Coordinates of C-alpha atoms and ligand atoms in Angstrom, one line a residue:
X1 CA 0.1 0.0 0.0
X2 CA 1.5 3.2 -1.1
X3 CA 0.4 6.4 0.6
X4 CA 0.5 9.9 -0.9
X5 CA -0.9 13.1 0.4
X6 CA 1.0 16.3 -0.6
X7 CA 2.4 17.5 -3.7
X8 CA 6.1 16.6 -3.1
X9 CA 4.9 12.9 -2.5
X10 CA 3.5 12.1 -5.9
X11 CA 6.9 12.1 -7.9
X12 CA 8.5 9.7 -5.3
X13 CA 5.8 7.1 -5.5
X14 CA 5.4 7.2 -9.3
X15 CA 8.6 5.4 -10.1
X16 CA 8.2 2.8 -7.5
X17 CA 4.7 2.1 -8.4
X18 CA 5.6 1.7 -12.1
X19 CA 8.7 -0.5 -11.1
X20 CA 6.3 -2.9 -9.2
X21 CA 3.8 -3.3 -12.2
X22 CA 6.7 -5.1 -13.7
X23 CA 6.3 -8.0 -11.2
X24 CA 2.8 -8.8 -10.9
X25 CA 3.5 -12.2 -9.4
X26 CA 5.1 -10.6 -6.5
X27 CA 3.2 -7.4 -5.8
X28 CA -0.3 -6.4 -5.7
X29 CA -0.7 -2.6 -5.2
X30 CA -3.1 -0.1 -3.7
X31 CA -2.5 3.7 -4.0
X32 CA -4.0 5.6 -1.0
X33 CA -4.3 9.7 -1.2
X34 CA -5.0 11.2 2.1
X35 CA -6.2 14.5 0.5
X36 CA -4.0 16.6 2.4
X37 CA -3.4 18.6 -0.8
X38 CA -6.7 18.8 -2.8
X39 CA -6.5 21.7 -5.4
X40 CA -6.2 20.2 -8.8
X41 CA -3.0 22.1 -9.4
X42 CA -1.5 20.8 -6.2
X43 CA -2.7 17.3 -6.8
X44 CA -4.7 16.1 -9.8
X45 CA -2.4 17.5 -12.5
X46 CA 0.5 15.5 -11.0
X47 CA -1.5 12.3 -11.6
X48 CA -2.0 13.2 -15.2
X49 CA 1.8 14.4 -15.7
X50 CA 3.2 11.4 -13.9
X51 CA 0.8 8.9 -15.5
X52 CA -0.3 7.7 -11.9
X53 CA -3.3 5.9 -11.9
X54 CA -6.3 7.4 -9.8
X55 CA -5.9 6.4 -6.3
X56 CA -7.8 3.3 -5.0
X57 CA -8.5 4.9 -1.9
X58 CA -9.2 8.7 -1.3
X59 CA -9.4 9.8 2.5
X60 CA -10.3 13.4 1.7
X61 CA -8.7 14.9 4.8
X62 CA -8.1 18.4 3.7
X63 CA -6.5 21.1 5.7
X64 CA -6.4 22.0 9.3
X65 CA -3.9 22.6 12.1
X66 CA -1.1 20.0 12.6
X67 CA -2.8 18.1 15.2
X68 CA -6.2 18.1 13.4
X69 CA -4.6 17.0 10.1
X70 CA -2.5 14.4 11.8
X71 CA -5.2 12.9 13.9
X72 CA -7.8 12.8 11.0
X73 CA -5.5 11.0 8.9
X74 CA -4.6 8.6 11.6
X75 CA -8.2 7.8 12.2
X76 CA -9.0 7.3 8.6
X77 CA -5.9 5.2 8.1
X78 CA -6.6 2.8 10.9
X79 CA -9.9 1.8 9.6
X80 CA -8.6 1.5 6.1
X81 CA -5.4 -0.6 7.2
X82 CA -7.9 -2.9 9.3
X83 CA -10.0 -3.4 6.2
X84 CA -7.4 -3.9 3.6
X85 CA -4.5 -5.5 5.9
X86 CA -1.8 -4.8 3.6
X87 CA 1.7 -6.7 4.1
X88 CA 3.5 -3.4 3.8
X89 CA 2.8 0.3 3.7
X90 CA 5.2 2.6 1.7
X91 CA 5.4 6.3 2.9
X92 CA 7.7 8.7 1.2
X93 CA 9.2 12.1 2.3
X94 CA 8.2 14.2 5.5
X95 CA 4.7 15.5 5.4
X96 CA 2.1 15.0 7.7
X97 CA 0.5 12.2 5.7
X98 CA 3.8 10.3 5.9
X99 CA 4.0 10.3 9.6
X100 CA 0.5 9.8 10.3
X101 CA 0.1 6.7 8.2
X102 CA 3.4 5.3 9.4
X103 CA 2.6 5.6 13.0
X104 CA -0.8 4.1 12.5
X105 CA 0.6 1.1 10.6
X106 CA 3.5 0.4 13.0
X107 CA 0.7 0.4 15.9
X108 CA -1.2 -2.4 14.0
X109 CA 2.1 -4.3 13.5
X110 CA 2.0 -3.7 9.8
X111 CA 5.5 -3.4 8.3
X112 CA 6.5 0.2 7.0
X113 CA 8.9 1.2 4.4
X114 CA 10.1 4.9 4.6
X115 CA 11.7 6.3 1.2
X116 CA 13.8 9.3 1.7
X117 CA 14.8 8.2 5.0
X118 CA 17.4 9.7 7.5
X119 CA 17.4 13.4 6.2
X120 CA 17.8 15.9 9.2
X121 CA 18.0 19.4 9.1
X122 CA 18.7 19.5 13.0
X123 CA 16.0 22.1 13.2
X124 CA 13.2 21.0 15.2
X125 CA 11.1 24.0 14.5
X126 CA 10.4 22.7 11.1
X127 CA 7.3 20.5 11.2
X128 CA 9.0 18.2 8.6
X129 CA 12.1 17.5 10.8
X130 CA 9.6 16.2 13.5
X131 CA 7.9 14.0 10.8
X132 CA 11.2 12.7 9.7
X133 CA 12.5 11.6 12.9
X134 CA 9.3 9.8 14.2
X135 CA 8.8 8.2 10.9
X136 CA 12.1 6.5 10.7
X137 CA 11.8 5.4 14.2
X138 CA 8.6 3.4 13.3
X139 CA 9.7 2.1 10.1
X140 CA 11.3 -1.4 9.3
X141 CA 12.9 -0.6 5.9
X142 CA 14.6 2.8 5.6
X143 CA 15.8 3.8 2.0
X144 CA 18.2 6.7 2.0
X145 CA 19.1 9.2 -0.8
X146 CA 22.5 10.2 0.3
X147 CA 25.4 9.1 2.8
X148 CA 24.7 11.5 5.3
X149 CA 21.4 10.0 6.1
X150 CA 22.8 6.8 6.9
X151 CA 25.2 8.4 9.3
X152 CA 22.2 10.1 10.9
X153 CA 20.1 6.9 11.1
X154 CA 23.2 5.1 12.8
X155 CA 23.7 7.8 15.2
X156 CA 20.0 7.5 16.3
X157 CA 20.6 3.9 17.0
X158 CA 18.6 2.5 13.8
X159 CA 19.9 -1.1 13.3
X160 CA 22.2 -1.4 10.3
X161 CA 20.2 -4.1 8.6
X162 CA 17.2 -1.9 8.2
X163 CA 19.0 0.9 6.3
X164 CA 19.5 0.7 2.4
X165 CA 21.2 3.4 0.5
X166 CA 19.5 3.3 -2.9
X167 CA 19.7 7.0 -4.2
X168 CA 16.9 9.5 -5.1
X169 CA 13.5 8.2 -6.5
X170 CA 12.5 11.9 -7.3
X171 CA 15.5 11.9 -9.8
X172 CA 14.1 8.8 -11.3
X173 CA 11.0 10.7 -12.2
X174 CA 12.9 13.6 -13.4
X175 CA 15.2 11.3 -15.8
X176 CA 12.1 9.7 -17.0
X177 CA 10.2 13.0 -17.7
X178 CA 12.7 15.3 -18.9
X179 CA 12.2 14.6 -22.6
X180 CA 8.5 15.0 -22.1
X181 CA 9.2 18.5 -20.3
X182 CA 11.3 19.7 -23.2
X183 CA 8.5 19.2 -25.4
X184 CA 6.5 21.5 -23.1
X185 CA 9.3 24.0 -23.5
X186 CA 9.1 24.2 -27.2
X187 CA 5.4 23.7 -27.6
X188 CA 3.5 25.0 -24.6
X189 CA 1.7 28.4 -25.0
X190 CA 2.1 29.2 -21.3
X191 CA 5.9 29.6 -21.8
X192 CA 5.4 31.5 -24.8
X193 CA 3.3 33.9 -22.8
X194 CA 6.2 34.6 -20.4
X195 CA 8.3 35.0 -23.5
X196 CA 6.3 37.9 -24.8
X197 CA 5.8 39.4 -21.3
X198 CA 9.6 39.5 -20.6
X199 CA 10.8 40.1 -24.4
X200 CA 13.3 37.5 -24.2
X201 CA 13.3 34.7 -21.8
X202 CA 16.7 33.4 -22.4
X203 CA 17.5 34.5 -18.8
X204 CA 15.1 34.3 -15.9
X205 CA 15.1 33.4 -12.3
X206 CA 12.6 31.0 -10.9
X207 CA 11.1 31.2 -7.3
X208 CA 9.2 29.0 -4.9
X209 CA 8.4 29.7 -1.4
X210 CA 6.0 28.0 1.1
X211 CA 7.7 27.3 4.5
X212 CA 6.2 28.7 7.5
X213 CA 9.4 30.4 8.7
X214 CA 9.4 32.4 5.4
X215 CA 5.8 33.1 4.5
X216 CA 3.7 33.0 7.7
X217 CA 4.9 36.4 9.2
X218 CA 3.5 39.3 7.0
X219 CA 6.8 41.4 7.6
X220 CA 9.2 38.8 6.5
X221 CA 7.1 37.9 3.5
X222 CA 6.8 41.6 2.6
X223 CA 10.7 41.9 2.9
X224 CA 11.1 38.8 0.7
X225 CA 8.9 40.3 -2.1
X226 CA 10.7 43.6 -1.8
X227 CA 14.0 41.7 -2.3
X228 CA 12.5 39.8 -5.3
X229 CA 11.2 42.9 -7.0
X230 CA 14.8 44.1 -6.7
X231 CA 16.3 41.1 -8.1
X232 CA 13.5 41.4 -11.1
X233 CA 15.1 44.8 -12.0
X234 CA 18.0 42.8 -13.3
X235 CA 16.4 39.7 -14.6
X236 CA 12.8 38.5 -14.8
X237 CA 11.7 36.4 -12.1
X238 CA 8.9 33.9 -12.4
X239 CA 7.0 32.8 -9.1
X240 CA 4.6 30.2 -9.0
X241 CA 2.8 30.9 -5.8
X242 CA 1.8 28.0 -3.4
X243 CA -1.7 28.5 -1.9
X244 CA -0.5 28.8 1.7
X245 CA 1.8 31.7 0.3
X246 CA -0.9 33.2 -1.7
X247 CA -3.2 33.5 1.2
X248 CA -0.5 35.3 3.2
X249 CA 0.4 37.6 0.3
X250 CA -3.2 38.8 -0.1
X251 CA -2.6 41.3 2.5
X252 CA 0.9 42.3 1.8
X253 CA 0.1 45.3 -0.3
X254 CA 3.2 45.4 -2.5
X255 CA 2.5 46.8 -6.0
X256 CA 3.8 44.5 -8.8
X257 CA 2.6 46.5 -11.7
X258 CA 5.5 47.4 -14.0
X259 CA 7.7 45.1 -12.1
X260 CA 9.4 41.9 -13.9
X261 CA 8.3 39.8 -10.9
X262 CA 5.8 37.6 -12.4
X263 CA 3.3 35.7 -10.1
X264 CA 1.5 32.6 -11.6
X265 CA -0.5 29.9 -10.3
X266 CA 1.3 26.7 -9.0
X267 CA 2.5 24.5 -12.0
X268 CA 2.2 20.9 -12.8
X269 CA 5.3 18.7 -13.0
X270 CA 6.0 18.9 -16.4
X271 CA 5.6 22.8 -16.8
X272 CA 7.5 23.5 -13.7
X273 CA 10.5 21.1 -14.8
X274 CA 10.6 22.9 -18.1
X275 CA 11.0 26.1 -16.5
X276 CA 13.4 24.9 -13.8
X277 CA 15.7 23.2 -16.4
X278 CA 16.1 26.3 -18.4
X279 CA 16.2 28.9 -15.5
X280 CA 19.5 31.0 -14.9
X281 CA 18.8 30.3 -11.1
X282 CA 16.4 29.1 -8.6
X283 CA 15.5 30.7 -5.4
X284 CA 13.7 28.2 -3.2
X285 CA 12.9 26.8 0.3
X286 CA 11.7 23.6 -1.1
X287 CA 13.6 20.3 -0.2
X288 CA 13.2 18.6 -3.6
X289 CA 13.9 21.4 -5.6
X290 CA 17.4 21.7 -3.9
X291 CA 17.9 18.1 -5.3
X292 CA 16.4 18.5 -8.8
X293 CA 18.5 21.7 -9.4
X294 CA 21.9 19.7 -8.3
X295 CA 20.8 17.1 -10.8
X296 CA 20.2 19.5 -13.5
X297 CA 23.3 21.7 -12.8
X298 CA 21.1 24.9 -12.2
X299 CA 22.4 27.3 -9.4
X300 CA 20.0 27.1 -6.5
X301 CA 19.9 29.7 -3.7
X302 CA 18.1 28.2 -0.7
X303 CA 16.4 30.7 1.4
X304 CA 16.6 28.9 4.9
X305 CA 19.2 28.6 7.7
X306 CA 19.6 24.8 7.3
X307 CA 19.2 22.0 4.8
X308 CA 18.5 18.3 5.5
X309 CA 20.0 17.7 2.0
X310 CA 23.8 18.7 2.7
X311 CA 25.0 16.6 -0.4
X312 CA 23.3 19.5 -2.5
X313 CA 25.7 21.8 -1.3
X314 CA 28.9 19.7 -0.7
X315 CA 28.5 18.2 -4.3
X316 CA 25.7 20.0 -6.1
X317 CA 25.0 23.6 -7.1
X318 CA 23.1 24.6 -3.9
X319 CA 23.9 27.2 -1.4
X320 CA 22.2 28.5 1.6
X321 CA 21.3 32.2 1.4
X322 CA 19.6 34.9 3.7
X323 CA 17.7 38.0 2.4
X324 CA 21.0 39.8 3.1
X325 CA 23.1 37.6 0.8
X326 CA 20.6 36.6 -1.8
X327 CA 21.2 39.6 -4.2
X328 CA 24.9 39.2 -3.9
X329 CA 24.5 35.6 -4.8
X330 CA 22.3 36.2 -7.9
X331 CA 24.8 38.9 -9.0
X332 CA 27.5 36.3 -9.0
X333 CA 25.4 33.7 -11.1
X334 CA 24.6 36.4 -13.6
X335 CA 28.4 37.0 -13.9
X336 CA 28.8 33.3 -14.6
X337 CA 30.9 32.7 -11.6
X338 CA 29.0 29.8 -9.9
X339 CA 30.1 26.5 -9.0
X340 CA 29.6 23.6 -11.3
X341 CA 28.6 20.9 -9.0
X342 CA 28.6 16.9 -9.8
X343 CA 25.5 14.4 -9.7
X344 CA 25.6 12.5 -6.3
X345 CA 26.1 8.7 -6.2
X346 CA 23.2 6.7 -7.3
X347 CA 21.1 9.6 -8.5
X348 CA 20.9 7.6 -11.8
X349 CA 17.2 7.1 -12.4
X350 CA 17.5 3.5 -11.1
X351 CA 16.4 4.0 -7.5
X352 CA 13.0 2.6 -7.5
X353 CA 14.2 -0.5 -9.2
X354 CA 16.9 -1.1 -6.3
X355 CA 14.0 -0.4 -3.9
X356 CA 11.7 -3.0 -5.5
X357 CA 14.6 -5.5 -5.8
X358 CA 15.2 -5.3 -2.0
X359 CA 11.4 -5.5 -1.2
X360 CA 11.0 -8.4 -3.5
X361 CA 13.8 -10.4 -1.4
X362 CA 12.4 -9.4 1.8
X363 CA 8.7 -9.9 1.4
Ligands
LIG401 C1 2.9 20.6 2.9 C2 4.3 19.9 3.8 C3 5.5 20.5 3.3 C4 5.7 20.3 1.9 C5 4.4 21.1 1.2 C6 4.5 21.1 -0.4 C7 3.5 19.3 6.0 C8 3.9 19.4 7.5 N1 4.0 20.1 5.1 O1 3.2 22.1 3.3 O2 6.7 19.6 4.0 O3 6.8 21.0 1.4 O4 3.3 20.5 1.6 O5 3.6 21.9 -0.9 O6 3.1 18.2 5.6 N2 -3.9 24.5 0.6 C9 -4.7 24.7 -0.2 N3 -4.9 23.9 -1.2 C10 -4.3 22.7 -1.3 C11 -3.3 22.4 -0.3 C12 -3.0 23.4 0.7 O7 -5.4 25.8 -0.3 O8 -4.5 21.8 -2.1 C13 -3.6 25.6 1.6 C14 -4.5 25.5 2.8 O9 -5.0 26.6 3.3 C15 -3.7 24.9 4.0 C16 -2.1 25.5 3.4 O10 -2.2 25.7 2.1 O11 -3.9 25.3 5.2 C17 -1.0 24.5 4.0 O12 -1.3 23.3 3.4 P1 -0.6 22.1 4.3 O13 -0.7 20.7 3.5 O14 -1.1 22.2 5.7 O15 0.9 22.3 4.2 P2 1.8 23.0 3.0 O16 2.3 24.3 3.6 O17 1.5 22.7 1.7

């Protein structure tokens, strides 16, 4: 039983689902969507772009405080697990749906596999950090994306035989769909719209921001928008706005008319990948985008104090920035003086195959 709930889950489950389909003698699969994300452009469009089948079970949880959301998912998950009695629950990433289903399954003595295990920002003010730690500690199989994750798990006393370094399933999806996203780049009218708006889209920055630490306080969000407007004086900046951020921006009062900061609705997987793979730089607070830009070799500026994905800095194209340093860094990128980076070990498009191979030997 695969569990997805929020936007960053869909691209991680898709390659595992596809790989398991190749072994119908070994695996019967059920796909569960908790409904943590429910807007079409945060959910449905990803099923289409990733060719994921519609979920077998939809829990329709929706938004709420952390306790409400987590508790509602656990309650719905418990009856679902008792009814379907899966041999294994597969959870991915670090969102509330991940923890809720892992915890519920573990208490029903159902085995749990956690994909993208062991990442640590060491910042417990992030809700995702709590989700990561707790999910890892109730899981039976822990699949990791980078060596630092193995070290973190060992340090926390997780038994060595549970830990499997397999690489990055999100990169599997990227490798698989990059050619299709290239078709979007050449054909899709949404990109030509920006081209005409910005005259020439050969250079542009791409922004995504939704972390509570950046967007929940109106003053800090306002300061971020001012900084982006400033950067957009040098180079057009495209900003697909997450619903959480959109809500907070409604009161920010910044005037974007005549600015080259272009706010748009959240994009589907293929359109976003098209824009990301051609961007001059990306400014983000997302986890996954730090990894995708590292694979693509696109300069990435992460507007956070920490990252749970240190390999994107030590080997990739990522750097942590603050509002005080971000403009200096975009200037440096525009001068062509950014580090080149290398692709981390086992980020090769074959991580799902490794996971399914391990599962088929263990089940
Ligand atoms: C969640 C994840 C975060 C992940 C992000 C990707 C947790 C704790 N956080 O954060 O790790 O990086 O997803 O997007 O699980 N909303 C809508 N429509 C939707 C979904 C959300 O309008 O389809 C609005 C709601 O007002 C909601 C708010 O966005 O209250 C936040 O959504 P929520 O799922 O709680 O967290 P995210 O900020 O999306």
